[in-house]
Amino acid sequence: MHCVDVRTAISARADGEELPPEVSGAALDAHLPVCAECRDWEKRVRRLKVLTAGLGLV
């Protein structure tokens, strides 16, 4: 699995959207523990959601 696909799936999951067809939820969950860059991406996506929610934009 490519990190670019995982990061797209992370963003989709954070937005409450369907995951892209090439990344299942199980595959995403399995990738995160072994990839520090994608874990960092997920952390930043979550932080962005919190910050934008505080602005009333989401």
PDB file of C-alpha atoms in Angstrom:
ATOM      1  CA  MET A   1       0.000   0.000   0.000  1.00  0.00           C
ATOM      2  CA  HIS A   2       1.263   3.459  -0.891  1.00  0.00           C
ATOM      3  CA  CYS A   3       1.307   6.222   1.699  1.00  0.00           C
ATOM      4  CA  VAL A   4      -0.376   8.635  -0.699  1.00  0.00           C
ATOM      5  CA  ASP A   5      -3.400   6.325  -0.792  1.00  0.00           C
ATOM      6  CA  VAL A   6      -3.368   5.974   2.986  1.00  0.00           C
ATOM      7  CA  ARG A   7      -3.258   9.744   3.447  1.00  0.00           C
ATOM      8  CA  THR A   8      -6.193  10.183   1.103  1.00  0.00           C
ATOM      9  CA  ALA A   9      -8.074   7.608   3.189  1.00  0.00           C
ATOM     10  CA  ILE A  10      -7.116   9.370   6.434  1.00  0.00           C
ATOM     11  CA  SER A  11      -8.504  12.634   5.099  1.00  0.00           C
ATOM     12  CA  ALA A  12     -11.675  10.941   3.885  1.00  0.00           C
ATOM     13  CA  ARG A  13     -12.210   9.220   7.233  1.00  0.00           C
ATOM     14  CA  ALA A  14     -11.701  12.507   9.096  1.00  0.00           C
ATOM     15  CA  ASP A  15     -14.308  14.175   6.881  1.00  0.00           C
ATOM     16  CA  GLY A  16     -16.792  11.336   7.348  1.00  0.00           C
ATOM     17  CA  GLU A  17     -16.510  10.328   3.707  1.00  0.00           C
ATOM     18  CA  GLU A  18     -16.171   6.858   2.201  1.00  0.00           C
ATOM     19  CA  LEU A  19     -12.650   5.552   1.969  1.00  0.00           C
ATOM     20  CA  PRO A  20     -11.172   5.279  -1.504  1.00  0.00           C
ATOM     21  CA  PRO A  21     -11.769   1.832  -3.019  1.00  0.00           C
ATOM     22  CA  GLU A  22      -8.076   0.930  -2.942  1.00  0.00           C
ATOM     23  CA  VAL A  23      -7.853   1.306   0.871  1.00  0.00           C
ATOM     24  CA  SER A  24     -10.046  -0.698   3.230  1.00  0.00           C
ATOM     25  CA  GLY A  25     -10.573   0.385   6.804  1.00  0.00           C
ATOM     26  CA  ALA A  26      -8.671  -2.677   7.992  1.00  0.00           C
ATOM     27  CA  ALA A  27      -5.733  -1.920   5.692  1.00  0.00           C
ATOM     28  CA  LEU A  28      -5.661   1.676   6.894  1.00  0.00           C
ATOM     29  CA  ASP A  29      -5.714   0.574  10.529  1.00  0.00           C
ATOM     30  CA  ALA A  30      -2.914  -1.924   9.850  1.00  0.00           C
ATOM     31  CA  HIS A  31      -0.730   0.628   8.072  1.00  0.00           C
ATOM     32  CA  LEU A  32      -0.791   3.340  10.721  1.00  0.00           C
ATOM     33  CA  PRO A  33       1.125   1.464  13.439  1.00  0.00           C
ATOM     34  CA  VAL A  34       4.005   0.751  11.061  1.00  0.00           C
ATOM     35  CA  CYS A  35       4.313   4.128   9.315  1.00  0.00           C
ATOM     36  CA  ALA A  36       5.395   7.134  11.344  1.00  0.00           C
ATOM     37  CA  GLU A  37       4.807   9.562   8.475  1.00  0.00           C
ATOM     38  CA  CYS A  38       1.185   8.504   8.034  1.00  0.00           C
ATOM     39  CA  ARG A  39       0.599   8.598  11.799  1.00  0.00           C
ATOM     40  CA  ASP A  40       1.929  12.152  11.775  1.00  0.00           C
ATOM     41  CA  TRP A  41      -0.372  12.977   8.837  1.00  0.00           C
ATOM     42  CA  GLU A  42      -3.357  11.615  10.765  1.00  0.00           C
ATOM     43  CA  LYS A  43      -2.387  13.672  13.810  1.00  0.00           C
ATOM     44  CA  ARG A  44      -2.163  16.851  11.702  1.00  0.00           C
ATOM     45  CA  VAL A  45      -5.498  16.134   9.991  1.00  0.00           C
ATOM     46  CA  ARG A  46      -7.192  15.683  13.370  1.00  0.00           C
ATOM     47  CA  ARG A  47      -5.600  18.872  14.695  1.00  0.00           C
ATOM     48  CA  LEU A  48      -6.763  20.807  11.631  1.00  0.00           C
ATOM     49  CA  LYS A  49     -10.320  19.533  12.163  1.00  0.00           C
ATOM     50  CA  VAL A  50     -10.237  20.738  15.780  1.00  0.00           C
ATOM     51  CA  LEU A  51      -8.867  24.140  14.820  1.00  0.00           C
ATOM     52  CA  THR A  52     -11.343  24.716  11.999  1.00  0.00           C
ATOM     53  CA  ALA A  53     -14.245  23.546  14.151  1.00  0.00           C
ATOM     54  CA  GLY A  54     -13.280  26.235  16.660  1.00  0.00           C
ATOM     55  CA  LEU A  55     -13.612  28.822  13.909  1.00  0.00           C
ATOM     56  CA  GLY A  56     -17.112  27.675  13.017  1.00  0.00           C
ATOM     57  CA  LEU A  57     -16.036  26.717   9.489  1.00  0.00           C
ATOM     58  CA  VAL A  58     -16.894  23.035   9.730  1.00  0.00           C
TER      59      VAL A  58
END
